[in-house]
Amino acid sequence: MKGLTSSLWPIRYRPQPDELLSSWLVRLAHGHGLKVQTLCNLAFGNRLQVWNRDIDRLAPLWLIDELCLRTDTPFDVAWDTTLRAYEGRLYPTYRASGMLSWILMLNLYHRKRRGFGMQFCPRCLATDLVPYLRKSWRVAFNTVCSLHGNLLADRCPACGESIAIHRISMVRPDALDETSLAYCCSCEFDLRKAPVLSPSVYDAPSSNLLYGLSSALLSGLHDQTVWDLGRFQVMHHICRIMTTRSVRVRLREFAADACGVTDIDLVNGYRNFETRNIEERHHVIQLAAWIMDEPALRLTHAWQAGFIRYSTFLKGFDGTPDWYVRVVKKFSNWRTRPMYDT
Ligand SMILES: [Zn+2]
Ligand SMILES: [Zn+2]
């Protein structure tokens, strides 16, 4: 298409609030009447080999620069569409492969362990003038839409497949309209019609805490006055402890008992929180949030009751915040552990 090689493109959409890079790129392509792969080939040649990978995480700088140039978008706005913008906020340091704390895995190359890492809210999609995918939907603790209050979905309810934007032109190759992002890439189901599910609420203050965090995601976590990286890291460590398979660590059981809910069996095998399905994450994160609501008190009670040992509090935890060290240091001497009646 003429015009794609010039500096400014004929269509120059800016990212929508909290929009993901991949979603923005698809909208730009379809705005030009092109498949996203075609747009990329025409505009960038074969440089965009990352399209079949997690482009929102890899976010090559040259691509961000190109998009800024072609759409007249400020760099900060374009950068904010990438998961790298969470560096120093949700996870300490970016890396291209392996786990990043709180970032859901897509696992595009692992057919047997397909990741359900792209969540969506049916009501957000249904109320969008032009449906688009949100960056906050890639965050593992975000299980409830802070705008609509329903549980997010992590797969197509019709065919059970993951939401895979890289396959967007495969099922509906001629559908380059503005609503393309509202359809399942595997079976064409209209995701705006997905069932709206109410989330379980274990404990009102903990749910409010999670609601605050999900809401903060919508503004990119730029305000870190309440929850800084350290606090997110502690909650992540609590989730890791709660999903460990050790018989000596029963922190999840402790929190479930205290909240008066029945614990659920998690899928077997070692799995990071970021690769678990929405049901498991919603369960575990509520229990972790209950701890985080009053960490000093509740961790002390869990330790006193023998549900967790001192070593577990710090094991595999780098960059421990000072306040957390102060809390758990008290647990180093088991002789000081008073008898605790559960
Ligand atoms: Zn919503
Ligand atoms: Zn489907």
XYZ file of C-alpha atoms and ligand atoms in Angstrom:
344
model
C 0.000 0.000 0.000
C 1.281 3.408 -0.975
C 2.071 5.585 1.984
C 3.298 2.880 4.346
C 6.920 3.534 3.534
C 6.640 7.260 4.111
C 7.258 8.609 7.582
C 3.617 9.279 8.510
C 1.008 6.608 7.816
C -2.406 7.540 6.371
C -4.055 6.022 9.486
C -2.507 7.248 12.705
C -4.497 5.799 15.607
C -3.027 6.422 19.031
C -3.128 3.665 21.689
C -6.357 3.525 23.666
C -6.212 3.627 27.500
C -4.230 0.639 28.830
C -3.995 -0.847 25.311
C -1.415 -3.536 24.527
C 1.143 -3.022 21.783
C -0.098 -6.046 19.789
C -3.683 -4.791 19.945
C -2.625 -1.320 18.789
C -0.647 -2.808 15.902
C -3.590 -4.962 14.779
C -5.920 -1.963 14.873
C -3.469 0.061 12.810
C -3.165 -2.726 10.236
C -6.899 -3.231 9.942
C -7.391 0.529 9.729
C -5.273 0.388 6.576
C -7.317 -2.567 5.310
C -4.392 -4.950 5.819
C -3.624 -8.053 7.835
C -1.160 -7.268 10.581
C 1.507 -9.496 9.021
C 1.068 -7.704 5.681
C 1.359 -4.296 7.283
C 4.521 -5.350 9.072
C 6.061 -6.803 5.916
C 5.265 -3.709 3.893
C 6.368 -1.196 6.486
C 9.245 -2.930 8.244
C 10.420 -5.596 5.777
C 11.255 -8.885 7.449
C 12.550 -7.285 10.620
C 9.437 -8.175 12.554
C 10.327 -11.806 13.201
C 8.969 -11.419 16.709
C 5.351 -11.354 15.611
C 4.852 -15.038 16.439
C 6.337 -14.552 19.870
C 5.212 -12.505 22.837
C 5.600 -9.153 21.129
C 4.091 -7.243 24.067
C 6.857 -8.528 26.289
C 9.751 -8.414 23.807
C 8.756 -4.962 22.536
C 11.753 -4.279 20.292
C 12.870 -0.678 20.572
C 13.084 -0.202 16.813
C 9.401 -1.158 16.531
C 8.361 1.328 19.201
C 10.457 4.005 17.480
C 8.871 3.189 14.106
C 5.345 3.331 15.499
C 6.045 6.665 17.155
C 7.334 8.027 13.866
C 4.539 6.596 11.674
C 1.663 7.541 13.954
C 3.067 10.701 15.506
C 2.755 9.206 18.986
C 4.982 10.334 21.901
C 7.527 7.689 22.919
C 6.227 7.424 26.498
C 2.720 6.660 25.267
C 3.963 3.951 22.890
C 6.317 2.456 25.492
C 3.447 2.267 27.943
C 1.699 -0.273 25.656
C 4.425 -2.823 26.420
C 4.850 -5.144 29.376
C 8.342 -3.718 29.781
C 6.714 -0.604 31.163
C 6.046 -2.626 34.350
C 9.799 -3.001 34.965
C 10.617 -1.744 38.461
C 6.930 -1.727 39.321
C 5.758 -5.357 39.128
C 9.106 -7.094 38.570
C 12.627 -5.857 39.315
C 14.466 -6.333 36.011
C 13.293 -7.128 32.507
C 14.543 -10.204 30.715
C 13.489 -11.612 27.365
C 12.869 -15.210 28.412
C 11.840 -17.153 31.502
C 9.420 -15.986 34.118
C 8.739 -12.361 34.907
C 6.904 -11.936 38.183
C 3.189 -11.301 37.663
C 3.352 -11.405 33.859
C 1.154 -14.195 32.516
C 2.918 -16.580 30.183
C 1.637 -17.179 26.670
C 3.880 -20.211 26.056
C 3.398 -19.897 22.318
C 5.956 -22.600 21.619
C 4.686 -25.143 24.091
C 1.728 -26.846 22.531
C 1.208 -29.278 25.354
C 1.434 -26.625 28.027
C -0.395 -23.875 26.245
C -0.517 -20.735 28.284
C -3.779 -18.992 28.941
C -1.989 -15.734 29.487
C -4.275 -13.322 27.671
C -7.323 -12.608 29.781
C -10.305 -10.507 28.793
C -13.455 -8.947 30.219
C -16.527 -9.596 28.026
C -18.172 -6.381 29.238
C -15.143 -4.201 28.505
C -15.039 -5.599 24.966
C -18.808 -5.134 24.595
C -18.728 -1.519 25.716
C -15.685 -0.548 23.637
C -16.453 1.585 20.616
C -13.587 -0.295 18.996
C -12.755 -3.483 20.943
C -9.132 -3.718 22.091
C -6.966 -5.778 24.439
C -5.668 -4.328 27.699
C -2.185 -4.533 29.155
C -3.626 -5.115 32.628
C -5.217 -8.341 31.325
C -1.725 -9.832 31.142
C -1.155 -9.385 34.903
C -1.526 -12.551 36.975
C -3.052 -11.066 40.144
C -5.657 -9.223 38.098
C -8.537 -11.702 38.104
C -11.520 -9.344 38.408
C -12.403 -6.422 36.126
C -12.141 -3.299 38.259
C -14.634 -1.500 36.015
C -17.349 -4.165 35.855
C -16.677 -6.352 38.874
C -16.908 -9.669 37.008
C -14.321 -12.420 36.814
C -11.976 -12.090 33.850
C -11.910 -14.974 31.351
C -8.684 -16.631 30.275
C -9.968 -18.614 27.292
C -12.713 -18.765 24.709
C -15.850 -20.200 26.360
C -16.919 -21.849 23.091
C -13.803 -23.776 22.050
C -11.599 -23.547 25.152
C -8.651 -22.143 23.217
C -6.447 -19.338 24.492
C -6.835 -15.798 23.191
C -4.021 -15.691 20.666
C -3.693 -12.390 18.898
C -0.847 -13.672 16.716
C -3.347 -15.918 14.946
C -5.831 -13.161 14.326
C -5.739 -13.358 10.537
C -6.027 -17.131 10.341
C -9.670 -17.797 11.084
C -11.168 -14.654 9.610
C -8.597 -13.746 6.942
C -10.906 -11.268 5.224
C -12.297 -9.723 8.370
C -10.277 -6.586 8.738
C -13.010 -4.584 10.395
C -12.793 -2.640 13.602
C -14.331 -5.401 15.712
C -11.758 -8.097 14.838
C -10.245 -8.123 18.314
C -13.590 -9.138 19.813
C -13.562 -12.572 18.155
C -11.893 -15.823 19.136
C -8.995 -16.482 16.785
C -9.741 -20.198 16.767
C -13.526 -20.495 16.347
C -14.761 -16.956 15.651
C -16.902 -16.865 18.780
C -17.860 -13.316 19.683
C -16.060 -12.857 23.017
C -18.386 -9.969 23.884
C -21.057 -12.642 24.391
C -18.973 -14.726 26.782
C -20.746 -15.491 30.087
C -20.312 -12.827 32.746
C -19.270 -14.597 35.964
C -19.412 -13.149 39.469
C -16.194 -13.636 41.402
C -16.158 -15.367 44.774
C -15.301 -13.013 47.647
C -13.490 -14.638 50.592
C -12.898 -11.564 52.685
C -14.160 -8.045 51.962
C -11.037 -6.071 53.014
C -8.763 -8.358 50.968
C -11.053 -8.026 47.946
C -10.913 -4.255 48.343
C -7.147 -4.445 48.450
C -7.101 -6.417 45.181
C -9.641 -4.052 43.661
C -7.284 -1.149 44.465
C -4.370 -2.939 42.802
C -6.389 -3.807 39.683
C -7.580 -0.211 39.456
C -4.001 1.025 39.809
C -3.031 -1.121 36.817
C -5.327 0.965 34.633
C -3.084 3.957 35.178
C 0.058 1.899 34.586
C 1.096 1.766 38.275
C 2.765 5.131 37.889
C 1.723 6.062 41.412
C 3.726 3.812 43.743
C 2.927 5.577 46.967
C 0.775 2.740 48.312
C 2.251 -0.360 46.690
C 5.860 -0.254 45.645
C 7.827 -3.046 43.993
C 8.789 -4.526 47.369
C 5.194 -5.054 48.382
C 4.360 -6.707 45.050
C 7.403 -8.945 45.517
C 6.278 -10.007 48.978
C 2.794 -10.878 47.708
C 4.421 -12.816 44.867
C 6.529 -14.749 47.360
C 3.417 -15.500 49.418
C 1.747 -16.874 46.253
C 4.824 -19.006 45.609
C 4.731 -20.356 49.165
C 1.018 -21.032 48.801
C 1.480 -23.064 45.625
C 4.482 -25.062 46.791
C 3.941 -28.791 47.201
C 5.889 -29.227 50.426
C 3.952 -30.978 53.171
C 5.653 -28.756 55.731
C 4.277 -25.585 54.217
C 0.578 -25.143 54.681
C 0.172 -21.405 54.476
C -2.651 -21.716 51.955
C -4.535 -24.061 54.246
C -3.993 -21.653 57.149
C -5.394 -18.684 55.197
C -8.331 -20.691 53.806
C -9.265 -21.829 57.337
C -9.056 -18.282 58.640
C -11.245 -16.993 55.789
C -13.712 -19.821 56.357
C -13.427 -21.197 52.813
C -12.636 -24.638 51.479
C -9.227 -24.956 49.926
C -9.140 -26.324 46.378
C -6.802 -28.885 44.830
C -4.390 -27.155 42.519
C -3.264 -28.749 39.267
C -0.416 -31.128 40.025
C 3.167 -30.516 39.043
C 5.412 -27.588 39.664
C 3.780 -24.571 38.150
C 4.429 -20.920 38.563
C 1.540 -18.725 39.587
C 1.788 -17.070 36.158
C 0.951 -20.301 34.311
C -2.075 -21.251 36.405
C -5.639 -20.877 35.200
C -7.989 -18.117 36.298
C -9.833 -20.255 38.886
C -6.634 -21.239 40.681
C -5.189 -17.749 40.538
C -8.389 -16.182 41.835
C -8.389 -18.619 44.763
C -4.716 -18.216 45.671
C -4.566 -14.449 45.201
C -7.478 -13.908 47.561
C -5.705 -15.901 50.259
C -2.426 -14.087 49.579
C -4.244 -10.734 49.716
C -5.706 -11.727 53.076
C -2.140 -12.177 54.383
C -1.035 -8.910 52.752
C -3.834 -6.990 54.420
C -2.068 -7.463 57.771
C 1.198 -9.244 56.962
C 2.979 -8.893 60.312
C 0.037 -10.203 62.318
C -1.065 -12.991 59.974
C 2.380 -14.338 59.150
C 3.135 -14.394 62.865
C -0.026 -16.373 63.539
C 0.772 -18.815 60.722
C 4.272 -19.338 62.115
C 3.068 -19.667 65.698
C 0.552 -22.277 64.626
C 3.267 -24.248 62.838
C 1.888 -23.851 59.322
C 5.148 -22.446 57.996
C 8.829 -22.520 58.981
C 11.248 -19.637 59.225
C 13.407 -20.779 56.279
C 10.444 -20.686 53.894
C 9.877 -16.991 54.465
C 13.173 -16.037 52.820
C 14.004 -19.043 50.626
C 14.494 -18.025 47.002
C 13.458 -14.470 47.735
C 15.859 -11.872 46.308
C 15.487 -8.182 46.964
C 13.581 -8.678 50.201
C 12.189 -5.362 51.506
C 13.370 -4.228 54.941
C 9.916 -4.242 56.524
C 9.420 -7.880 55.542
C 12.830 -8.884 56.923
C 11.931 -7.175 60.201
C 8.676 -9.155 60.365
C 10.155 -12.577 59.638
C 13.380 -12.143 61.630
C 11.347 -12.734 64.754
C 10.648 -16.264 63.494
C 14.315 -17.307 63.376
C 14.314 -18.762 66.871
C 11.739 -21.506 67.244
C 12.251 -21.464 71.016
C 10.503 -18.114 71.122
C 7.480 -19.607 69.405
C 4.675 -19.592 71.941
C 2.029 -22.250 71.937
C -0.785 -21.115 69.756
C -4.294 -22.441 69.960
C -5.957 -22.701 66.568
Zn -14.692 -4.967 32.261
Zn -13.110 -20.122 20.317
